[in-house]
XYZ file of C-alpha atoms in Angstrom:
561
model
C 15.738 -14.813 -56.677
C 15.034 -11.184 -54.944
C 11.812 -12.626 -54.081
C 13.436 -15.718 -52.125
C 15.966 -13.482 -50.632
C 13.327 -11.240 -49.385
C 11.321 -14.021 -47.743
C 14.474 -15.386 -46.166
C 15.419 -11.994 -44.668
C 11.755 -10.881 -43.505
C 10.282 -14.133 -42.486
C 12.356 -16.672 -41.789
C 14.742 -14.989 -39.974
C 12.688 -12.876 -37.968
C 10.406 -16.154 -37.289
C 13.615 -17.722 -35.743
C 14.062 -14.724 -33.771
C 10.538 -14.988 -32.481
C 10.511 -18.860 -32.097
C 13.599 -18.581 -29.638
C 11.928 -15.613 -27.429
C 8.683 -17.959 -27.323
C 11.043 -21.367 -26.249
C 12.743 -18.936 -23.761
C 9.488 -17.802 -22.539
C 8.019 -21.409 -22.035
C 11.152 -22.543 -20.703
C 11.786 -20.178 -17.578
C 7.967 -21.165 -16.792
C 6.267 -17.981 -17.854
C 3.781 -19.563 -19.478
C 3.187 -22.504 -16.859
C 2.815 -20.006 -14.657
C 0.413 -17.574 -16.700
C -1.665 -20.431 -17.880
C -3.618 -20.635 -14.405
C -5.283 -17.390 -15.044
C -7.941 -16.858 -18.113
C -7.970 -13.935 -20.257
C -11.344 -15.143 -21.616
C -13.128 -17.196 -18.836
C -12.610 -20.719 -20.702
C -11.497 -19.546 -24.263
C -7.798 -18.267 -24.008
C -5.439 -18.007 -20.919
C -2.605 -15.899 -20.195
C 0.283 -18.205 -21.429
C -1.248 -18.675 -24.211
C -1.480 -14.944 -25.444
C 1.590 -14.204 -23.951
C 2.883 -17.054 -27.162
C 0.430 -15.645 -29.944
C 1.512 -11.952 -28.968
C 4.924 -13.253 -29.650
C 4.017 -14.578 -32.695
C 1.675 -11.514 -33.941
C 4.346 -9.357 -32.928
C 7.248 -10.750 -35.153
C 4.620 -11.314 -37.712
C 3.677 -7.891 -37.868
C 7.953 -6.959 -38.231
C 8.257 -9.285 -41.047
C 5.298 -7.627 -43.029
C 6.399 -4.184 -42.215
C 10.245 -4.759 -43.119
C 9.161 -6.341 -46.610
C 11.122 -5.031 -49.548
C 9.710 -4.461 -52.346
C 6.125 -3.950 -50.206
C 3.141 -5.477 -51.780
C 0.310 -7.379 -50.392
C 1.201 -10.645 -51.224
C 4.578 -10.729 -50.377
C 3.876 -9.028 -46.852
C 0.826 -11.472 -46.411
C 3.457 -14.209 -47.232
C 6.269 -13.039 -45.157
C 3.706 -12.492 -42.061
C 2.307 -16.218 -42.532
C 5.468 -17.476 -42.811
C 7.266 -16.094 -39.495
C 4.357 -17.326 -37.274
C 4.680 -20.656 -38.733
C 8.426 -20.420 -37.795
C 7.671 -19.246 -34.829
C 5.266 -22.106 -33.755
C 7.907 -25.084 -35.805
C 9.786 -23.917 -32.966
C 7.450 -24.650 -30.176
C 6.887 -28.020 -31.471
C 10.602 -29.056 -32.155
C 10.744 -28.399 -28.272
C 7.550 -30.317 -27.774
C 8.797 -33.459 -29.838
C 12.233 -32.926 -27.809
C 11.151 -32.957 -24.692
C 9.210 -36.168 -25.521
C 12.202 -37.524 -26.918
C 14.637 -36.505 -24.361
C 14.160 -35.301 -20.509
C 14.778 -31.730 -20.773
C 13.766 -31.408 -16.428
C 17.179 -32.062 -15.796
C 18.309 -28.933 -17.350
C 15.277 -26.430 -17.654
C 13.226 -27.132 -14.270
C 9.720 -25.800 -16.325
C 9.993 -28.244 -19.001
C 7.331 -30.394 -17.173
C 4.786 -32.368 -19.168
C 2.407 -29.623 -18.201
C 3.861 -27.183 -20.176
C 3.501 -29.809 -23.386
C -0.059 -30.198 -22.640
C -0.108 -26.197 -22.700
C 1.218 -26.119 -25.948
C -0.250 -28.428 -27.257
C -3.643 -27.427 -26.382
C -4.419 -30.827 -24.584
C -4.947 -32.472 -27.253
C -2.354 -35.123 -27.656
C 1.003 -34.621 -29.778
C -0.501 -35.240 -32.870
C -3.361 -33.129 -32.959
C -1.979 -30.631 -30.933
C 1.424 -30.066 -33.085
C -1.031 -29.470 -36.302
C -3.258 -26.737 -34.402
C 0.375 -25.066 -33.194
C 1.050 -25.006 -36.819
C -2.077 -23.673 -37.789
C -2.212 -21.193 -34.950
C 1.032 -19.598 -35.571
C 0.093 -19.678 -39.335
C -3.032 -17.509 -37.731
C -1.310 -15.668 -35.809
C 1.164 -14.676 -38.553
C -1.393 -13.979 -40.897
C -3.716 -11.532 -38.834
C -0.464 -9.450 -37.812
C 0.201 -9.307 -41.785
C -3.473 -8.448 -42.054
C -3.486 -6.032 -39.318
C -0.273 -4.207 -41.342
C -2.048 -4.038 -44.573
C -5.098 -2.440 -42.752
C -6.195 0.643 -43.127
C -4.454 2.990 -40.398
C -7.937 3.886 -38.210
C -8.958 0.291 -38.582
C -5.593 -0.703 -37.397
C -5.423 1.015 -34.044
C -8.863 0.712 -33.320
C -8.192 -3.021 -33.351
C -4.622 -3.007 -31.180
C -6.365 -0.340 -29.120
C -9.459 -2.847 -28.306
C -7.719 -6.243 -28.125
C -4.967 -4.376 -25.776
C -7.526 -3.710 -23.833
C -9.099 -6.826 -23.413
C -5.793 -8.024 -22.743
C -5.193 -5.355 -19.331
C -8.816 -6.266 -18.053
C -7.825 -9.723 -18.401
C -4.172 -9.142 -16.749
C -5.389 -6.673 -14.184
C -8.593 -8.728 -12.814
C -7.437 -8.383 -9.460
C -7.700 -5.363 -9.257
C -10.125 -3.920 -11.157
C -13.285 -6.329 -10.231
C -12.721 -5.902 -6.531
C -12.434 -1.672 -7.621
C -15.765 -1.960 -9.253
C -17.480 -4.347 -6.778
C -16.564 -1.986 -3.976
C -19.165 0.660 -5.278
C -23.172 -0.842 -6.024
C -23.756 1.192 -8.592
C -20.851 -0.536 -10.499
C -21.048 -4.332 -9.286
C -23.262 -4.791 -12.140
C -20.994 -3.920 -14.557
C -18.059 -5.777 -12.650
C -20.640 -8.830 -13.144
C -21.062 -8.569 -16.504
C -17.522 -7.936 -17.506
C -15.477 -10.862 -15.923
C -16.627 -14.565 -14.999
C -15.113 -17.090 -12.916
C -11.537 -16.932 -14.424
C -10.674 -13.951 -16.299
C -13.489 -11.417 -18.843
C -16.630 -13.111 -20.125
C -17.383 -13.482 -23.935
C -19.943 -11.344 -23.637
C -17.857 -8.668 -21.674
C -14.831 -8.470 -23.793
C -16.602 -8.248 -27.102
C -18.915 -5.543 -25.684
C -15.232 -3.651 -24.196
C -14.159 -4.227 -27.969
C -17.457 -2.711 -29.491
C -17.530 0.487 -26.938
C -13.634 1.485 -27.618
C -14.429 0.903 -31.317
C -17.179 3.114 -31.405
C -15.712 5.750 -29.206
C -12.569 5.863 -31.305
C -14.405 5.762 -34.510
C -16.618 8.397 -33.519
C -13.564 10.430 -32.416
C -11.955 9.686 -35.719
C -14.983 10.856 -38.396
C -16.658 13.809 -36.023
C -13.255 14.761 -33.509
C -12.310 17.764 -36.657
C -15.237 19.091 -36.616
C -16.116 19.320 -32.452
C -12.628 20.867 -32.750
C -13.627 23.370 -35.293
C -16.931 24.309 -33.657
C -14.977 24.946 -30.315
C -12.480 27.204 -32.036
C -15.748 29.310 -33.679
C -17.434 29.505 -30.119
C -16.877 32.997 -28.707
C -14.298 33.620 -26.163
C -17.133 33.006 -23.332
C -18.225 29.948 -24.355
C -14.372 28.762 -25.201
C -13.485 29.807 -21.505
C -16.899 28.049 -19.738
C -16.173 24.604 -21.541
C -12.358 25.113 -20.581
C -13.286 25.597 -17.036
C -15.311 22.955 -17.044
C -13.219 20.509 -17.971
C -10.971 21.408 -15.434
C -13.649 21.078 -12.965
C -14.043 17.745 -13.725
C -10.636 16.580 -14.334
C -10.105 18.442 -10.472
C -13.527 15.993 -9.044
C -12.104 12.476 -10.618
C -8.581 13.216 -9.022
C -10.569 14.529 -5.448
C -12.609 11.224 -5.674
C -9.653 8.768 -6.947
C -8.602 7.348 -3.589
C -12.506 6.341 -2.518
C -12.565 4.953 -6.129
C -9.634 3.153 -5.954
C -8.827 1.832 -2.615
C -6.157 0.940 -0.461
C -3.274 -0.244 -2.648
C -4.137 1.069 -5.560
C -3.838 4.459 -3.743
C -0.349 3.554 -2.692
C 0.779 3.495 -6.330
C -0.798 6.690 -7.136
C 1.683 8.029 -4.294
C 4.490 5.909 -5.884
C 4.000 7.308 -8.998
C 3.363 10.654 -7.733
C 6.397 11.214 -6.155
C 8.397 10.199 -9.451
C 6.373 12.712 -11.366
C 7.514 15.069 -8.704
C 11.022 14.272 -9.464
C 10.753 14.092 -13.217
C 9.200 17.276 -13.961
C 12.264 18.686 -11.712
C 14.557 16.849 -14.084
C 12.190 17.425 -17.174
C 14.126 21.011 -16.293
C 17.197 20.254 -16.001
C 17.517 17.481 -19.142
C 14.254 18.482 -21.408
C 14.143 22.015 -21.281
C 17.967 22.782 -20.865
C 19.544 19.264 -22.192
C 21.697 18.743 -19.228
C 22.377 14.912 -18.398
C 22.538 14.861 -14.309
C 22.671 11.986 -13.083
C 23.544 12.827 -9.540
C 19.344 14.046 -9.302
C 18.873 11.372 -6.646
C 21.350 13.743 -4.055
C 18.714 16.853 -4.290
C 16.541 13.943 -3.129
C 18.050 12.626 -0.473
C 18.618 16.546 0.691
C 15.179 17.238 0.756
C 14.288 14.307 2.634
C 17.202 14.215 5.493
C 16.789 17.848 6.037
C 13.065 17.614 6.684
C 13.969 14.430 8.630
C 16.605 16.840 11.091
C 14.084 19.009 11.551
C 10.738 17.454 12.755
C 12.587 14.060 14.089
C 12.405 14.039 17.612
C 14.955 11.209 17.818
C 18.080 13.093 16.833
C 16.708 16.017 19.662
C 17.804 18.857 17.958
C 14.634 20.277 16.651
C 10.775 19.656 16.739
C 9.954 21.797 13.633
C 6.077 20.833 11.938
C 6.350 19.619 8.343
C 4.905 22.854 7.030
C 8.285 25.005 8.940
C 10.595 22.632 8.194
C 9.285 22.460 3.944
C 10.866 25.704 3.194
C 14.084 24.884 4.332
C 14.779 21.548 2.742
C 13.977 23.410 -0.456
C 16.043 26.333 -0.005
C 18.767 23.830 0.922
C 17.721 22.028 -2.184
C 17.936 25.216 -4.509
C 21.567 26.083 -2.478
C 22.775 22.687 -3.516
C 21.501 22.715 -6.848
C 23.760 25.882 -7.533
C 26.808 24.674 -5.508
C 26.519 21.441 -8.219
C 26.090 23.841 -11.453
C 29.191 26.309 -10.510
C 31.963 23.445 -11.229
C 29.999 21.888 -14.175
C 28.875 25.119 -16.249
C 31.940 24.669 -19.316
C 31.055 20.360 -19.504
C 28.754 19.166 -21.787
C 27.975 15.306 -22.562
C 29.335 12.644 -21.266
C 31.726 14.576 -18.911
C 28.728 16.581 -17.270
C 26.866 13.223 -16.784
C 30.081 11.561 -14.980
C 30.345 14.418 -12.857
C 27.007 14.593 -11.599
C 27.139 11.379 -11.122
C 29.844 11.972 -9.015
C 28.225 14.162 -6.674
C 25.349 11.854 -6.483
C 27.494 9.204 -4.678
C 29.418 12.050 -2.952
C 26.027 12.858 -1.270
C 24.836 9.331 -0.150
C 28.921 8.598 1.082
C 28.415 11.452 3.559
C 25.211 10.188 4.845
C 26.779 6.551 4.893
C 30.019 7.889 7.109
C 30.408 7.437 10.602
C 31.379 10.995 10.880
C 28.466 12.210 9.983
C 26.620 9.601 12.115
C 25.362 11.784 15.326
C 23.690 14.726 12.857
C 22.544 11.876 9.988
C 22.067 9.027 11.964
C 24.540 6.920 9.406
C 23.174 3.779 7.812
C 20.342 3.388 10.692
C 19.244 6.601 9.158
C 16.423 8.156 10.837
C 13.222 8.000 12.279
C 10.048 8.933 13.944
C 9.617 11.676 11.601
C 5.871 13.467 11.830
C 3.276 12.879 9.527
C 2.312 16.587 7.599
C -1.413 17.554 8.660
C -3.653 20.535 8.640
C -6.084 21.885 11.072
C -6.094 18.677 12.278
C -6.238 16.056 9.222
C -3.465 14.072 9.161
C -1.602 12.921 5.919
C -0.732 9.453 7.212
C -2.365 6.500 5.088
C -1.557 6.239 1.068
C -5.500 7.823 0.748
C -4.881 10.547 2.636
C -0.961 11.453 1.727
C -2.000 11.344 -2.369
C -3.758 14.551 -1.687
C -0.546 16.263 -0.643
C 1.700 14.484 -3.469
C -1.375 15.756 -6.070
C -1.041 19.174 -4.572
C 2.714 19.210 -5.127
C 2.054 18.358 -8.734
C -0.474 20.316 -9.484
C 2.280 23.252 -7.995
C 4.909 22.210 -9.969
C 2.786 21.735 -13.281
C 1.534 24.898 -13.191
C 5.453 26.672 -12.301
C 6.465 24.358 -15.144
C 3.886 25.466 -18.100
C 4.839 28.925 -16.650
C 8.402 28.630 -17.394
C 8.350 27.118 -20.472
C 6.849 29.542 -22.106
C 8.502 32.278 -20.714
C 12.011 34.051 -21.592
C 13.651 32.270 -19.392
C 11.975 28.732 -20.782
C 13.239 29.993 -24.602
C 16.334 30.306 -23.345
C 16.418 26.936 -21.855
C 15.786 25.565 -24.974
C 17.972 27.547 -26.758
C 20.822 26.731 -24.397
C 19.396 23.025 -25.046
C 19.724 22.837 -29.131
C 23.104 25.025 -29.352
C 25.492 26.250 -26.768
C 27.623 27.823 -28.658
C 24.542 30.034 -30.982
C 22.664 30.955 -27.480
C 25.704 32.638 -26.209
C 25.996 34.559 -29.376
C 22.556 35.276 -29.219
C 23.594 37.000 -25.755
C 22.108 34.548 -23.724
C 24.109 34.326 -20.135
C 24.994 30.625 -19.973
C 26.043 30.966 -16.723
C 22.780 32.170 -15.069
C 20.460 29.653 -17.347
C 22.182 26.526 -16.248
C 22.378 27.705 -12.573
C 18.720 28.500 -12.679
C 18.442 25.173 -14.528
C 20.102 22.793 -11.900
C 18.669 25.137 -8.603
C 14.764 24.992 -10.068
C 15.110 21.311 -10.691
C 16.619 20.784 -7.281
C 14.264 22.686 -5.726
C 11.231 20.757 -7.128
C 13.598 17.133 -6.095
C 14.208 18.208 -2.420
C 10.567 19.374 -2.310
C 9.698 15.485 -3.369
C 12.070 14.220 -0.744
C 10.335 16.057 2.231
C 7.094 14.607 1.332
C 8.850 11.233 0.598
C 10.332 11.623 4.378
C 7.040 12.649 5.675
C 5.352 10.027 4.152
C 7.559 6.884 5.618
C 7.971 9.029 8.961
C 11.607 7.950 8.095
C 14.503 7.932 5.704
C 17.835 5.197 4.865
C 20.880 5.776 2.563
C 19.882 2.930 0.334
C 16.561 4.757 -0.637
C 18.602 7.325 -2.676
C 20.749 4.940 -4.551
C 21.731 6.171 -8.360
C 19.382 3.639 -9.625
C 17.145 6.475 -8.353
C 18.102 8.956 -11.217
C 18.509 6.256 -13.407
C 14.622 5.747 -13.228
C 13.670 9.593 -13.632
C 15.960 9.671 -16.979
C 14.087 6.745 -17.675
C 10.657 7.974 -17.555
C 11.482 11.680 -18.948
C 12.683 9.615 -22.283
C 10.143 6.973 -22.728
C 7.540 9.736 -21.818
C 9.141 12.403 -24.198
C 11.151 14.853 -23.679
C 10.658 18.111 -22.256
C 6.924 16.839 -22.467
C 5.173 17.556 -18.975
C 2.568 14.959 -19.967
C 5.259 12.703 -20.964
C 6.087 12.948 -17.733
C 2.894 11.464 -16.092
C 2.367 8.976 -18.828
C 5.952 7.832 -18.240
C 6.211 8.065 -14.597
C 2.390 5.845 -14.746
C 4.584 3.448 -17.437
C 7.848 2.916 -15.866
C 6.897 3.543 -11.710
C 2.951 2.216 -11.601
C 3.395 -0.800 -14.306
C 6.078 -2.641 -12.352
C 3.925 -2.573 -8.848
C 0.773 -3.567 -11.189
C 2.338 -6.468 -11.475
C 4.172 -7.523 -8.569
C 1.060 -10.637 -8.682
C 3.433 -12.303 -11.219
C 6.294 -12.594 -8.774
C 9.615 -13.257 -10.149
C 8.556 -12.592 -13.303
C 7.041 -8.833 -13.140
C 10.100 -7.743 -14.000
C 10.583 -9.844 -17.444
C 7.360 -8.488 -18.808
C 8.369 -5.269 -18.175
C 11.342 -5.447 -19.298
C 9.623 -6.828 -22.251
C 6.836 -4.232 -22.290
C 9.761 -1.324 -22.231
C 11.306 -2.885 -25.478
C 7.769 -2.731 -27.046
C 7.402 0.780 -26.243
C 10.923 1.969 -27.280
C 9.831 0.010 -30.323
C 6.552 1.066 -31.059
C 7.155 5.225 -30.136
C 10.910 5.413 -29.855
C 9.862 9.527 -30.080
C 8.148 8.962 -26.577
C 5.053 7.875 -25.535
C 3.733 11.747 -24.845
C 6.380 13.755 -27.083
C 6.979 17.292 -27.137
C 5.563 18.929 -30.788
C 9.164 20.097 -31.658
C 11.012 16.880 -30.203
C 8.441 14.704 -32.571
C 8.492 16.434 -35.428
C 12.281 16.992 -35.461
C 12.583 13.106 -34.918
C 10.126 12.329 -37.642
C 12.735 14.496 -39.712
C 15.726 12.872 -39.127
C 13.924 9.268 -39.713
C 12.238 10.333 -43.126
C 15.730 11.283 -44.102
C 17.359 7.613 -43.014
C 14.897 6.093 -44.726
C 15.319 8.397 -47.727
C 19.225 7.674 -47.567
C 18.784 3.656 -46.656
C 16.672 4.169 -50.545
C 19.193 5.555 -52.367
C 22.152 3.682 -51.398
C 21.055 0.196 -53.578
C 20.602 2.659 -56.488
């Protein structure tokens, strides 16, 4: 009877879960729409692995939440939710032959039955949708059981057959571009999507690098901890060297729009590691970031615009200012806030956020701000003649910014002023009695972070030579708090890794139109999912998580006893 019970609650249910997501999925046309584009040139398109990742994915859930674990059962359990899953896709196959579902769901065209049914007729095709989610459901229960290097080797290698596949576009034009690598651009794709030969040799190359990684990574470790301090410092240097050529070269590598994300992105790891600050290292939720922003970018835009006549100030003279200004209104928003914590700092942040874009909104304002026509003709930054003005030439300044800020932000953290950040961060109330001065660390908390914010805004005005209320709406801070928290907090790599996740994911795939922002939507639920800690955590944020779930899962144990 437990053994029923258990397959009802990890399999079947968690099928049906995963067999409406995959009708909801075919239905808004997702996989209509995928389907013209190959993963594998010929073998497997888009649509059709967007279904099977469905079903792998609640496969995989179903083994992992199996109670009592054993092989059998999870193998069982895994099996059985892909076959759910895919009973699903056929009752709406045999439905839609039965009844015309067009007049309700547009994409329910008898295209999308030949798609699921693999062209092969209703017969035939509803047995190899059985058997595929039966496949499907079974390698995810496999994949479970596996042993953990063999396990992310394989997600690691298929995931990244997958983004080659998805991101085609861009990287075969990338690769054609230089001579040297239009062979390998030849080799890797065909006509639609990776060849055979080219995604099994992409699986075989990460495979090896991560299982060489895996059995010799200790002990390269160890024999760079027993070089001498020389040879440690050399190797260090090094790598810097080259980490400092592949960013130099990245815009010639990468072309035109593919540089314009890097700025994207760059400009929101600007404003993260400002916030990183003010939420990771000191734990205060503002949500009224966006305003330090918008400061930073209309007071470079009063400066060096020509149109409002007032002053003709160079980038470079007017910089300094819109971050003083920046640091001034970082303090004038900590002095009312210091004694609220929570929810009631967050509101009133937020406040001041729409405070900030009401006055740039009002007509009284109009003649300094330029009101909702904002303001224009604002001068590109350059030096000794080079001009930042296309997204290949501007990165360099938005990399030098975070290469600035990076290196103020390691600083800090590890200095007393950083410890008592953190302090300030885990306990309020045991900082102060530690004889911390609350009242100086937050100010210098919200002032740093709006300095580094108002320093992103001047380079965000200098790089659209113009600036509009609605480009600091809160959505704005929204996204930063975003990023800091699927990145990890108080991480500074988190940062990048999140910023590249949450800013440089969405414009990868604006070529899937209306639907861009479904998959990542989706692909934000996965990660959340898959490394709720963050995707780049902080040591002590990780392990303290890792804590707190060994002891849920200790408690969830002890409560049927």
């Amino acid at each position: 009877m437990s053994v029923l019970r258990s397959i009802w609650k990890h399999s079947i249910k968690t099928g049906l879960i995963g067999g409406v997501v995959a009708v909801l999925v075919a239905l808004v046309g997702m996989v209509e729409t995928f389907n013209q584009r190959d993963i594998i040139d010929g073998v497997i398109s888009m649509g059709q692995i967007l279904l099977l990742l469905v079903a792998v994915f609640m496969g995989y859930l179903a083994a992992k939440r199996t109670r009592p674990p054993g092989v059998t059962l999870s193998l069982l359990n895994s099996t059985l939710c892909g076959l759910v899953v895919s009973l699903l896709m056929m009752a709406l196959v045999l439905l839609g032959n039965v009844i015309n579902l067009r007049s309700m769901f547009i994409n329910a065209s008898p295209v999308l039955y030949m798609i699921l049914t693999f062209h092969q007729g209703l017969a035939t095709g509803s047995f190899l949708m059985l058997l595929s989610g039966a496949l499907s459901g079974l390698f995810a229960g496999l994949l479970f059981l596996a042993p953990g290097l063999l396990r992310k080797i394989m997600i690691v290698a298929l995931s990244s057959v997958i983004t080659c596949g998805v991101l085609q576009d861009l990287i075969r034009p990338t690769l054609s571009a230089w001579r040297t690598l239009s062979v390998l651009s030849d080799w890797l794709f065909g006509v639609n999507g990776m060849s055979i030969h080219g995604a099994v040799t992409l699986c075989l190359v990460i495979g090896a690098i991560m299982s060489f990684w895996a059995f010799r990574g200790d002990s390269l470790k160890t024999g760079y901890a027993n070089l001498p301090s020389t040879g440690q410092r050399t190797l260090k240097y090094t790598w810097y060297f080259i980490l400092v050529a592949i960013l130099l070269l990245l815009p010639q590598i990468l072309g035109l729009f593919l540089s314009e994300v890097l700025t994207i992105v760059g400009l929101y790891v600007l404003l993260g590691l400002g916030l990183n600050i003010v939420v990771g290292y000191a734990g205060l939720l503002d949500l009224g970031y966006v305003a330090f922003f918008a400061i930073g970018a209309y007071v470079t835009a009063i400066l060096t615009s020509p149109e409002l006549g007032f002053f003709s100030l160079s980038f470079w003279a007017a910089l300094p200012f819109a971050i003083f200004f920046g640091i001034c209104s970082g303090v004038l928003l900590g002095v009312p806030v210091l004694k609220m914590r929570g929810d009631y700092l967050a509101i009133a942040t937020l406040g001041f956020g729409e405070i900030i874009r009401i006055l740039v909104l009002s007509d009284f304002l109009r003649p300094w701000l330029g009101g909702a026509q904002g303001i224009g003709k604002i001068p590109k930054a350059s030096i000794a003649g080079f001009e930042f003005a296309g997204p290949e030439q501007i990165y360099y300044l938005i990399l030098a910014g975070c290469l600035l800020v990076v290196f103020i932000s390691l600083r800090l953290r590890g200095s007393r002023l950083g410890r008592a950040w953190m302090a300030v961060r885990e306990d309020e109330d045991v900082a102060q009695a530690m004889g911390i001065n609350l009242v100086a660390t937050k100010l210098l908390a919200f002032a740093t972070g709006a300095g580094f914010s108002a320093l992103s805004g001047a380079i965000f005005a200098s790089k659209l030579s113009s600036v509009y209320p609605h480009s600091f709406n809160v959505m704005i801070s929204i996204n930063i708090i975003c990023l800091i928290i699927v990145g990890g907090m108080g991480s500074i790599p988190g940062v990048i890794v999140g910023a590249a996740a949450l800013v440089g994911l969405p414009e990868l795939l604006r070529e899937f139109a209306e639907y861009r922002l479904l998959v990542y939507g989706a692909a934000l639920v996965a990660m959340m999912l898959l490394r709720p800690e963050g995707l780049w955590p902080e040591a002590v944020h990780k392990r303290e998580f890792h804590e707190e779930a060994v002891t849920e899962a200790e408690n969830e144990e002890a409560v049927p006893a």
